[in-house]
XYZ file of C-alpha atoms in Angstrom:
678
model
C 291.770 37.633 36.426
C 293.785 36.885 39.441
C 293.742 33.434 41.196
C 291.693 34.557 44.075
C 289.000 35.856 41.543
C 289.059 32.492 39.817
C 288.542 30.524 42.986
C 285.581 32.810 44.050
C 283.905 32.131 40.613
C 284.466 28.378 41.248
C 283.278 28.353 44.776
C 280.103 30.616 43.938
C 279.070 28.125 41.089
C 278.522 25.451 43.527
C 276.056 25.301 46.646
C 276.585 22.579 49.268
C 275.154 22.388 52.603
C 276.189 19.086 54.304
C 278.697 16.536 53.333
C 279.476 12.978 53.668
C 281.418 9.922 52.203
C 278.376 9.924 49.909
C 276.982 13.465 50.355
C 273.185 12.939 49.951
C 271.747 16.254 51.085
C 269.898 19.186 49.581
C 269.839 22.597 50.868
C 267.118 23.396 53.619
C 268.037 27.070 53.094
C 269.275 29.042 50.053
C 270.906 32.254 50.185
C 270.901 33.157 46.396
C 269.236 32.103 43.259
C 270.583 32.754 39.912
C 268.623 33.217 36.653
C 268.556 30.801 33.882
C 266.074 29.894 30.791
C 266.472 26.262 31.567
C 263.383 24.733 33.551
C 264.864 22.941 36.500
C 261.562 22.296 38.083
C 259.469 19.175 37.027
C 256.789 18.783 39.617
C 255.989 18.318 43.512
C 253.963 16.058 45.537
C 253.965 15.066 49.091
C 257.193 15.979 50.664
C 259.064 15.823 47.388
C 260.066 18.139 44.660
C 261.331 16.577 41.353
C 264.018 18.521 39.334
C 266.013 18.359 36.244
C 269.849 18.787 35.590
C 271.815 19.602 32.466
C 275.041 18.061 31.310
C 277.469 20.954 30.756
C 280.237 20.080 28.324
C 278.545 17.202 26.680
C 279.014 18.682 23.062
C 282.807 19.077 23.941
C 283.277 15.306 24.262
C 284.375 13.200 21.387
C 281.924 10.541 19.967
C 284.230 7.792 21.585
C 283.781 9.758 24.847
C 280.037 10.028 24.583
C 279.764 6.308 23.778
C 281.733 5.590 26.909
C 279.213 7.718 29.087
C 276.287 6.035 27.267
C 277.514 2.501 27.960
C 278.334 3.273 31.478
C 275.028 4.869 32.062
C 273.108 1.828 30.576
C 275.293 -0.330 32.669
C 274.036 1.602 35.801
C 270.335 1.328 34.828
C 270.500 -2.393 34.238
C 271.150 -2.863 38.114
C 268.284 -0.414 39.103
C 266.053 -3.169 40.413
C 268.852 -4.557 42.561
C 268.420 -1.432 44.856
C 264.540 -1.985 44.932
C 265.165 -5.616 46.245
C 267.866 -4.640 48.694
C 265.613 -2.059 50.176
C 262.901 -4.491 50.926
C 261.842 -8.003 49.955
C 258.445 -7.151 48.696
C 259.273 -3.822 46.913
C 259.474 -5.242 43.269
C 256.055 -7.090 43.733
C 254.461 -4.075 45.006
C 256.002 -1.714 42.384
C 255.003 -4.089 39.524
C 251.346 -4.182 40.889
C 251.176 -0.549 41.477
C 252.471 0.339 38.021
C 250.176 -2.054 36.464
C 247.244 -0.279 38.047
C 248.639 3.172 37.114
C 249.004 2.275 33.410
C 245.833 0.290 32.950
C 243.184 1.775 35.225
C 240.242 3.331 33.248
C 237.969 4.347 35.987
C 237.343 7.743 37.618
C 240.682 9.600 38.081
C 239.195 12.602 39.448
C 238.644 11.431 42.938
C 240.506 12.001 46.160
C 241.354 8.308 46.502
C 242.943 8.233 42.899
C 244.879 11.330 43.767
C 246.054 9.700 46.977
C 247.024 6.453 44.975
C 249.034 8.511 42.430
C 250.974 10.372 45.084
C 251.662 7.031 47.021
C 253.132 5.458 43.975
C 255.287 8.747 43.157
C 256.621 8.432 46.589
C 257.303 4.725 46.276
C 259.177 5.433 43.083
C 261.170 8.296 44.671
C 262.257 6.263 47.615
C 262.890 2.979 45.570
C 260.481 1.184 47.797
C 257.966 1.575 50.494
C 260.265 3.177 53.043
C 260.887 6.999 53.073
C 264.312 7.677 51.281
C 265.444 9.706 54.282
C 263.484 8.939 57.635
C 263.522 4.993 56.764
C 259.883 4.968 58.048
C 257.375 3.046 55.848
C 255.191 5.146 53.726
C 251.581 5.308 54.757
C 248.933 5.363 51.765
C 246.095 7.888 52.250
C 243.813 5.199 50.696
C 242.356 2.226 52.373
C 242.551 -1.522 51.542
C 239.003 -1.553 49.842
C 240.152 1.133 47.275
C 243.292 -0.809 46.477
C 241.346 -4.065 46.006
C 239.044 -2.043 43.717
C 241.887 -1.059 41.620
C 243.476 -4.461 41.628
C 240.166 -6.107 40.436
C 239.577 -3.423 37.848
C 242.972 -3.963 36.218
C 243.292 -7.639 36.618
C 246.313 -7.149 38.849
C 247.502 -9.537 41.577
C 248.974 -8.377 45.021
C 248.240 -10.514 47.858
C 249.513 -11.994 51.129
C 252.061 -10.300 53.126
C 252.965 -7.911 50.301
C 249.497 -6.422 50.168
C 248.891 -6.352 53.938
C 252.260 -4.706 54.788
C 251.050 -1.551 52.974
C 248.507 -1.099 55.703
C 249.746 -2.742 58.897
C 252.648 -1.811 61.269
C 254.942 -4.697 60.192
C 258.370 -3.782 58.856
C 257.838 -0.240 59.986
C 261.540 0.690 59.581
C 263.989 0.001 56.699
C 266.883 0.748 58.943
C 266.522 0.801 62.748
C 269.641 1.951 64.503
C 267.867 2.474 67.961
C 269.811 1.580 71.148
C 268.657 -1.448 72.979
C 266.951 -3.401 70.141
C 268.252 -6.067 67.826
C 268.948 -3.930 64.889
C 269.081 -6.502 62.179
C 265.910 -8.202 63.358
C 264.147 -4.686 63.545
C 265.257 -3.525 60.028
C 263.075 -4.184 56.959
C 266.089 -3.816 54.761
C 266.617 -7.043 52.693
C 270.290 -7.637 53.471
C 269.570 -10.535 55.946
C 267.219 -13.459 56.337
C 264.139 -13.032 58.481
C 265.648 -14.745 61.447
C 269.204 -13.372 61.472
C 270.225 -11.435 64.549
C 272.862 -8.789 65.336
C 274.781 -11.715 67.351
C 274.652 -13.899 64.266
C 276.290 -11.282 62.129
C 278.984 -10.410 64.673
C 279.706 -14.089 65.113
C 279.945 -14.954 61.454
C 282.282 -12.215 60.354
C 284.461 -12.514 63.588
C 285.302 -16.070 62.167
C 286.595 -14.616 59.058
C 290.140 -13.718 58.563
C 291.616 -11.707 55.715
C 294.701 -13.096 54.018
C 296.565 -9.842 54.811
C 295.664 -8.441 58.191
C 296.881 -5.040 56.904
C 294.557 -5.137 53.901
C 291.165 -6.402 55.513
C 288.683 -7.534 52.922
C 285.161 -6.012 52.823
C 283.445 -9.028 54.037
C 279.635 -8.893 53.614
C 279.700 -5.870 51.030
C 278.237 -7.966 48.104
C 276.069 -10.651 49.705
C 272.783 -11.438 51.573
C 273.333 -13.456 54.988
C 270.559 -15.779 55.536
C 269.955 -19.167 57.500
C 269.467 -22.286 55.772
C 268.428 -25.157 58.111
C 269.922 -23.177 60.887
C 273.271 -22.577 59.312
C 274.420 -18.964 58.310
C 275.058 -18.689 54.616
C 276.026 -15.790 52.277
C 273.930 -15.362 48.903
C 276.599 -13.502 46.772
C 275.807 -10.964 44.369
C 277.411 -12.130 41.112
C 276.714 -13.673 37.710
C 275.020 -16.904 38.465
C 274.250 -15.918 41.921
C 271.903 -13.514 43.758
C 271.012 -10.725 41.254
C 272.794 -12.568 38.598
C 270.094 -11.678 35.821
C 270.887 -8.217 36.352
C 274.506 -8.310 36.847
C 275.025 -10.181 33.512
C 273.291 -7.131 31.682
C 275.493 -4.826 33.815
C 278.616 -6.645 32.486
C 277.478 -6.621 28.963
C 277.527 -2.883 28.987
C 280.765 -2.590 31.089
C 282.390 -4.722 28.413
C 281.157 -2.204 25.655
C 282.575 0.654 27.961
C 285.896 -1.074 28.260
C 286.181 -1.202 24.430
C 286.075 2.619 24.305
C 288.083 3.296 27.571
C 289.949 6.600 27.331
C 293.174 5.123 28.386
C 294.781 1.875 29.677
C 294.416 2.557 33.315
C 290.756 3.147 32.875
C 290.308 0.072 30.742
C 292.219 -2.072 33.195
C 290.024 -0.867 36.043
C 286.851 -1.660 34.056
C 288.227 -4.904 33.441
C 288.513 -5.804 37.151
C 285.134 -4.444 37.858
C 283.700 -6.784 35.284
C 285.889 -9.732 36.731
C 284.381 -8.833 40.236
C 280.734 -8.828 39.017
C 281.342 -12.188 37.403
C 283.010 -13.899 40.459
C 282.034 -11.843 43.517
C 285.492 -12.135 44.824
C 286.290 -9.615 47.388
C 290.086 -9.526 46.613
C 289.265 -8.567 43.116
C 287.003 -5.758 44.539
C 289.919 -4.345 46.364
C 292.245 -4.778 43.313
C 289.582 -2.973 41.242
C 289.399 -0.016 43.805
C 293.140 0.371 43.788
C 293.305 0.480 40.078
C 290.158 2.794 39.903
C 291.597 5.218 42.576
C 294.954 5.500 40.403
C 292.948 6.021 37.313
C 292.757 9.991 37.264
C 293.381 10.974 33.742
C 290.549 11.331 31.057
C 287.360 13.225 30.688
C 284.970 10.441 32.098
C 284.777 8.838 35.336
C 282.006 6.650 37.060
C 280.820 4.869 40.252
C 279.259 1.463 39.868
C 278.731 -1.451 42.201
C 277.611 -2.223 45.834
C 279.383 0.746 47.648
C 277.961 2.798 50.642
C 276.868 0.688 53.692
C 274.475 3.359 55.228
C 271.439 1.081 54.540
C 272.904 -1.816 56.729
C 272.260 -1.196 60.305
C 275.535 -2.826 61.025
C 277.453 -1.401 58.184
C 278.526 -4.333 56.224
C 276.586 -4.422 53.021
C 276.788 -2.285 50.164
C 273.753 -0.577 48.327
C 273.874 -0.696 44.568
C 274.417 2.613 42.953
C 275.863 4.163 39.780
C 276.919 7.794 38.801
C 278.464 8.680 35.456
C 280.576 11.659 35.588
C 282.151 14.173 33.220
C 285.027 16.227 34.538
C 284.934 19.853 34.868
C 288.765 20.182 34.373
C 288.683 24.149 34.812
C 287.166 24.097 38.308
C 288.933 20.838 39.283
C 292.229 22.555 38.625
C 291.232 25.525 40.771
C 290.304 23.211 43.492
C 293.295 21.073 43.440
C 295.003 23.481 46.005
C 293.511 21.652 48.771
C 294.686 18.303 47.609
C 298.419 19.911 47.286
C 298.267 21.048 50.746
C 296.625 18.021 52.455
C 299.750 17.365 54.443
C 299.792 20.846 55.873
C 296.328 20.539 57.175
C 297.117 17.046 58.740
C 300.191 18.305 60.422
C 298.506 21.221 61.871
C 295.305 19.611 63.017
C 294.539 19.299 66.815
C 294.566 15.710 66.738
C 296.925 13.720 69.132
C 300.260 13.191 67.318
C 299.850 9.334 67.333
C 296.606 9.754 65.445
C 298.024 11.948 62.493
C 299.348 10.485 59.272
C 303.030 10.986 58.498
C 302.040 10.922 54.751
C 298.712 11.868 53.304
C 298.701 10.283 49.810
C 296.553 10.374 46.820
C 293.835 12.738 47.492
C 292.043 14.060 44.403
C 289.337 16.338 44.325
C 287.544 17.268 41.172
C 284.281 19.028 40.301
C 282.465 16.760 37.911
C 279.123 17.093 36.024
C 276.583 14.025 36.279
C 275.519 12.319 33.183
C 273.410 9.683 34.541
C 272.705 8.062 37.972
C 270.918 4.862 39.167
C 270.175 2.838 42.254
C 270.881 4.344 45.617
C 271.998 7.556 43.699
C 268.643 8.270 41.985
C 266.270 9.776 42.206
C 267.623 11.139 45.584
C 271.059 11.856 44.695
C 274.336 12.738 46.455
C 275.955 16.135 45.775
C 279.445 14.762 46.431
C 281.256 11.470 46.934
C 284.410 10.277 48.382
C 285.652 6.861 47.509
C 286.876 4.083 47.967
C 285.684 3.311 51.647
C 288.437 0.972 52.620
C 290.571 2.610 55.233
C 293.628 0.792 54.184
C 293.302 1.883 50.501
C 292.809 5.532 51.647
C 295.877 5.346 53.565
C 298.106 3.347 51.006
C 296.907 4.543 47.654
C 294.499 7.520 48.274
C 291.058 8.313 47.304
C 288.929 10.340 44.913
C 286.720 13.150 46.017
C 284.259 14.673 43.601
C 281.591 17.406 43.707
C 278.460 16.984 41.481
C 278.715 20.494 40.088
C 275.511 20.373 37.774
C 273.313 18.736 40.555
C 274.433 21.554 42.826
C 273.712 24.083 40.228
C 270.271 22.623 39.742
C 269.521 22.952 43.506
C 270.827 26.438 43.518
C 268.441 27.510 40.657
C 265.353 25.783 42.010
C 265.235 27.050 45.417
C 264.334 30.233 47.483
C 265.662 32.104 50.417
C 262.503 32.409 52.724
C 263.425 29.704 55.230
C 266.890 31.396 55.691
C 265.366 34.793 56.503
C 262.978 33.010 59.027
C 265.505 31.220 60.977
C 268.583 33.572 61.206
C 269.075 35.518 64.300
C 269.680 38.915 63.200
C 270.501 41.062 60.051
C 274.175 40.624 60.457
C 273.864 36.769 60.351
C 271.680 37.251 57.247
C 274.215 39.406 55.553
C 277.050 37.028 56.395
C 275.005 34.086 54.942
C 274.107 36.050 51.750
C 277.582 37.271 51.020
C 279.750 34.330 52.250
C 277.344 31.465 52.830
C 277.920 29.698 49.389
C 281.564 30.112 49.599
C 281.670 28.597 53.120
C 279.361 25.738 52.174
C 281.511 24.819 49.161
C 284.737 25.004 51.128
C 283.211 23.048 54.052
C 282.514 20.185 51.609
C 285.892 20.336 49.928
C 287.669 20.314 53.364
C 285.332 17.468 54.496
C 285.826 15.194 51.492
C 289.555 16.082 50.669
C 291.128 16.604 54.166
C 288.483 15.164 56.547
C 288.025 11.781 55.122
C 291.693 11.513 54.403
C 292.886 12.533 57.886
C 293.714 10.434 60.991
C 294.719 6.861 61.310
C 293.798 3.759 63.492
C 295.999 2.749 66.141
C 297.951 -0.536 65.364
C 295.783 -3.514 65.968
C 292.451 -1.732 66.001
C 289.944 -3.294 63.776
C 287.679 -1.592 61.076
C 285.223 1.003 62.413
C 282.189 -1.131 61.481
C 283.472 -3.811 63.733
C 284.529 -1.442 66.695
C 281.793 1.306 66.569
C 279.142 -0.858 65.012
C 275.904 1.178 64.418
C 277.581 4.357 65.285
C 280.563 4.046 62.747
C 278.969 6.082 60.023
C 277.715 8.855 62.081
C 281.088 9.184 63.871
C 282.996 9.207 60.582
C 280.802 11.870 59.121
C 280.939 14.068 62.073
C 284.556 13.772 62.423
C 285.011 14.943 58.740
C 282.334 17.667 59.249
C 284.696 18.837 62.287
C 287.718 18.876 60.052
C 286.028 21.261 57.647
C 284.671 23.429 60.384
C 287.966 23.778 62.254
C 289.812 24.905 59.175
C 287.141 27.177 57.782
C 287.882 29.547 60.661
C 291.746 29.629 59.655
C 293.821 32.339 58.098
C 295.423 29.477 55.850
C 292.553 29.547 53.578
C 293.147 33.107 52.627
C 296.977 32.541 52.359
C 296.088 29.830 49.860
C 293.940 32.353 47.893
C 290.592 30.522 48.538
C 288.916 33.359 50.249
C 289.061 36.983 50.616
C 288.108 37.255 54.387
C 288.617 34.109 56.345
C 286.942 35.271 59.412
C 283.606 36.266 57.666
C 283.755 32.894 55.769
C 284.329 31.120 58.979
C 281.617 32.941 60.846
C 279.016 32.278 58.047
C 280.027 28.582 58.030
C 279.630 28.165 61.949
C 276.279 30.072 61.809
C 274.943 27.908 59.240
C 276.013 24.665 60.805
C 274.655 25.461 64.182
C 271.398 26.853 62.766
C 270.916 23.630 60.649
C 272.076 21.304 63.425
C 269.966 22.590 66.141
C 267.053 23.872 64.229
C 266.355 23.819 60.514
C 267.080 20.128 59.813
C 264.225 19.185 62.064
C 261.963 20.136 59.134
C 262.704 16.630 57.728
C 261.324 14.792 60.912
C 257.739 14.301 62.113
C 256.928 15.743 65.494
C 257.871 13.030 68.224
C 260.425 11.336 66.047
C 263.990 10.750 67.421
C 267.043 11.436 64.886
C 267.712 8.139 63.130
C 269.518 8.840 59.783
C 273.217 9.097 60.570
C 274.106 12.328 58.899
C 271.232 14.304 60.880
C 272.610 12.709 64.010
C 276.244 13.731 63.352
C 275.111 17.335 62.709
C 272.915 17.549 65.803
C 275.561 15.845 68.011
C 278.286 18.184 66.830
C 276.051 21.318 67.341
C 274.505 20.152 70.614
C 277.858 19.156 72.232
C 279.285 22.576 71.307
C 276.274 24.327 72.604
C 276.408 22.513 75.992
C 280.260 22.732 76.370
C 280.265 26.501 75.732
C 277.426 27.274 78.006
C 279.743 28.506 80.844
C 281.166 31.221 78.496
C 277.861 31.752 76.653
C 279.683 30.773 73.333
C 276.322 30.059 71.770
C 273.306 31.741 73.136
C 269.741 30.415 72.826
C 267.572 33.476 72.114
C 263.956 33.793 72.362
C 262.224 36.559 70.686
C 258.528 37.386 69.875
C 257.876 33.769 70.607
C 260.665 32.428 68.208
C 263.805 30.595 69.186
C 267.152 31.588 67.579
C 270.833 30.311 68.442
C 273.151 33.277 68.117
C 277.035 32.664 68.349
C 278.707 35.255 70.645
C 282.274 34.078 70.593
C 283.501 32.535 67.226
C 287.019 32.128 68.652
C 285.892 29.811 71.498
C 283.519 27.989 69.215
C 286.536 27.402 66.952
C 288.502 25.863 69.951
C 285.405 23.669 70.958
C 285.264 22.211 67.403
C 288.998 21.418 67.730
C 288.569 19.747 70.986
C 285.583 17.585 69.681
C 287.622 16.812 66.530
C 290.529 15.458 68.749
C 288.181 13.292 70.794
C 286.284 11.962 67.745
C 289.561 10.837 66.146
C 290.642 9.243 69.450
C 287.430 7.318 69.520
C 287.899 6.136 65.937
C 291.501 5.567 66.451
C 291.073 3.359 69.649
C 287.774 1.829 68.643
C 286.129 3.301 71.850
C 282.715 2.023 71.696
C 281.471 3.281 75.148
C 282.473 6.744 74.124
C 280.966 6.910 70.697
C 277.607 5.523 72.237
C 277.711 8.207 74.918
C 278.340 11.116 72.393
C 275.733 9.888 69.742
C 273.119 8.958 72.244
C 273.777 11.801 74.524
C 273.565 14.524 71.977
C 272.546 13.262 68.491
C 269.328 11.161 69.023
C 266.622 12.906 71.240
C 265.169 16.050 69.859
C 263.934 18.907 71.963
C 260.178 18.461 71.245
C 259.319 22.238 72.042
C 261.751 23.508 69.504
C 260.740 20.795 66.881
C 257.189 21.832 67.146
C 257.983 25.490 66.780
C 260.259 24.890 63.779
C 257.455 22.961 62.002
C 254.947 25.516 62.661
C 257.359 28.244 61.372
C 258.153 26.272 58.361
C 254.498 25.991 57.403
C 254.650 29.399 55.600
C 257.189 27.828 52.872
C 255.401 25.678 50.524
C 258.494 24.205 48.964
C 258.943 20.688 50.021
C 261.942 19.723 52.342
C 263.221 16.982 49.865
C 264.374 17.043 46.334
C 265.471 14.615 43.613
C 265.913 14.210 39.975
C 264.768 12.869 36.671
C 267.736 11.958 34.622
C 268.664 13.343 31.116
C 267.987 10.541 28.511
C 270.911 9.841 26.156
C 269.570 8.678 22.696
C 271.968 7.156 20.321
C 271.520 7.548 16.476
C 272.481 4.588 14.532
C 273.655 4.075 10.823
C 272.606 1.174 8.569
C 275.302 -0.948 10.049
C 274.106 -0.495 13.426
C 276.929 1.781 14.534
C 276.203 4.837 16.723
C 277.011 7.980 14.849
C 275.909 10.437 17.342
C 274.188 10.627 20.978
C 271.748 13.197 21.810
C 270.769 14.534 25.115
C 266.999 14.834 25.881
C 264.969 15.700 28.988
C 262.042 13.568 30.242
C 258.608 15.531 30.542
C 257.525 14.049 33.793
C 258.649 11.764 36.692
C 256.086 9.311 35.933
C 257.111 8.924 32.399
C 260.821 8.151 33.292
C 259.836 5.655 36.075
C 257.636 3.764 33.807
C 260.190 3.635 30.991
C 262.717 2.396 33.419
C 260.465 -0.277 34.698
C 259.707 -1.439 30.936
C 263.297 -1.262 29.811
C 265.341 -2.472 32.872
C 262.964 -5.014 34.324
C 265.630 -7.663 35.094
C 264.617 -9.240 38.350
C 260.986 -10.356 37.892
C 261.409 -13.539 39.865
C 263.638 -12.424 42.575
C 262.844 -13.739 46.107
C-alpha cells in the first residue's frame, strides 16, 4: 500500500467539521455513515443526543499503562464538581435537590409534568449546570413552581431562596454575555467573579500585575475567582487549602498514584509539577508544568488536566476545569506527522506580512488519540480536538501538542445521517464533492487549523497578550484566524505534493462549500429564532463566511440563490474565494499582531453577531424534517479494576454504562467533593 493510500485511510477514519484550540463541535451534516455492531446511540431528549464511544487499543496496553489511565481518569472525575460551581454559583445546590427528587420520588411518573422534570434534569446534567452548554442561555423548565414544590415536599428535599427562584425568573439569564455595550462581567452568571465585580475592576486589577519576565507573561487569573471583600479586590485561588481545596486534594491523590506508574521520566516529572501546582496554586509552576508537559511526547498515554480553556470567562482570564485521558494511536499519528514536519514551509508561504511570520516554527506535534475518559468542561459535551498549551510564549519557544480525538470522531461518524446535507447543498455537483471529498477536507482542515494555524504568526514586539488587547473578541479572532489558515492551504497543490490528497482542487472545493454552507446557514439550527450569535466559534465561522460573501459580491464569487422558495449559497469562483481567504488571513494576523481592538470589534460586530432573520427562520423550518437533535455528547466508558487479596490491581476491564442518568447519578455519589462550596 502506498503512502497516499495510507493517508486516505487515516483521513477517512476521522470526521471533523469545525476546529478550535479546544474543538468542541459535532457535525451538523454527515456525508457517510459506516456500519458497526457496537451501539453508539444511548438516548435522546430535548435538543440532545447521548452517545457512547469505544477505547480502541485498550487491550494492547500493559497493566502498568492501564493503571496509569485508570489513575488519571479518577483524578479527572474527582474535580467534576469544580466545573459545576464554576459555571454558576447555585448549580451544585440545584443539582443535589433535583437528583434527590429523581431518586426518591414515588408518586405518579406517567404525567407530563414528571416527563418535563426528567428532561430538565437531563439537560442540567448535560450542561454541567442550568445554562445551555452551547448558547449559554438559562435553561427553562417546562413545569411550574407549584409542581417543583410538590416534588420537594414529597421527597423531603430543600431548595429555597435564590436557588429556587432563579429556575423560574429572568435573573442570571446568560452564563457568558459577550454582547457589545454591556458590562460583560456583571451581566455574566458564570461564577468566576464576585457579584459586584465589573469589567473595569478586572482590567485595573490585572493591569497592576507585572510578570517577573516580560517575555514570559504569567497567566494571571487562570486559577482563581476574583471577588471584593470590604470593597477590596481579592483572588480566591484554586489550590489545596484554598477554593475547591477538598476536590483538589482528591485530584492530587490520584495524580500521585499516576506519577508512580509514569511511562518515562519526562512524563513523571511533568506530573510532579502538576501536583505541585495544585498544591500551591503558583502560576510560575503552571508554566513550568506546561513546558515539561509539552516536551513529554513519548509513551502510549497522555492527558489534559487542570484549569485550561478560558472561553467561559467573558474577559478570557479564568480557566474552566477539564480532564481528557488519551491513548495514542501511533499508526495514524505517524501518517499525519507530515504536517508537523512541513510547518515551516506553510509559515514561509503564507499570505501574512513578513513581520508577522515566525522565522522558526518549533515543536508542533500532531497526534490522533483515543479517549479513555473525560470530565469537567470536556464532558458530556466533548471536544473533538485540542491544541495546548495556550500561552503564546510557550507555543513560540517550546511548541505545542495538537491532538485529534479519533474514537470520539468515529462515534459521531457512526451515529449520524446525511439528510441535512442533502437538504442544504446547492446542487448535485456540490453533494458529490461532499460525499467523495468532504471527510478528507474536514479532517485536513482540522489538522491544518491545529498544527499550522495555532502555531503560525507572532505578536509585534511590545504588544500584550490578546486577552488584554482584543478583550472579549480574542477567542473568536484566534479561532477564525486558524480556520483561515486551514482554508487557505486546503486549496493548495502542496497537499497533493505531500501525499495527503489525490486531487487538491476537489478537496479544496469541498472544504470551501462546506465552510460557507455552515457559516451562513446550517449552523443556525443551533440558535433560537431572534437570537444573535454569542458563542465565539459560531461567530468566527459567520464572520469569515459573511466577510468573504460581501467582499466577493462585485465578482459574484459566492452567489445567493433562491430556488423553489429555498435559499442556497453557491461558490462560482473558487480561485477568487481562495484569494479572499488569504486577504482576510493577512488582516486577522495583523489585528492579532498589533493588538488592534477597533479593527477586531468592527470585524466581529459587523459580520459575526447579527443573523439574517429571514434565512434563520427558513433554516429552522427546513430543518424540522430531521428528528436528530443538533447537539450530541457522551457517556464515558467505566474502567473497573480487579483486585487480589493484597488489594493490588490485577486487571482493569472496560464496561459501558446502560443509561445517561445511571452515569450521572453514580458520578454524583462517588465524586461529591464540594458539598459546602459557596
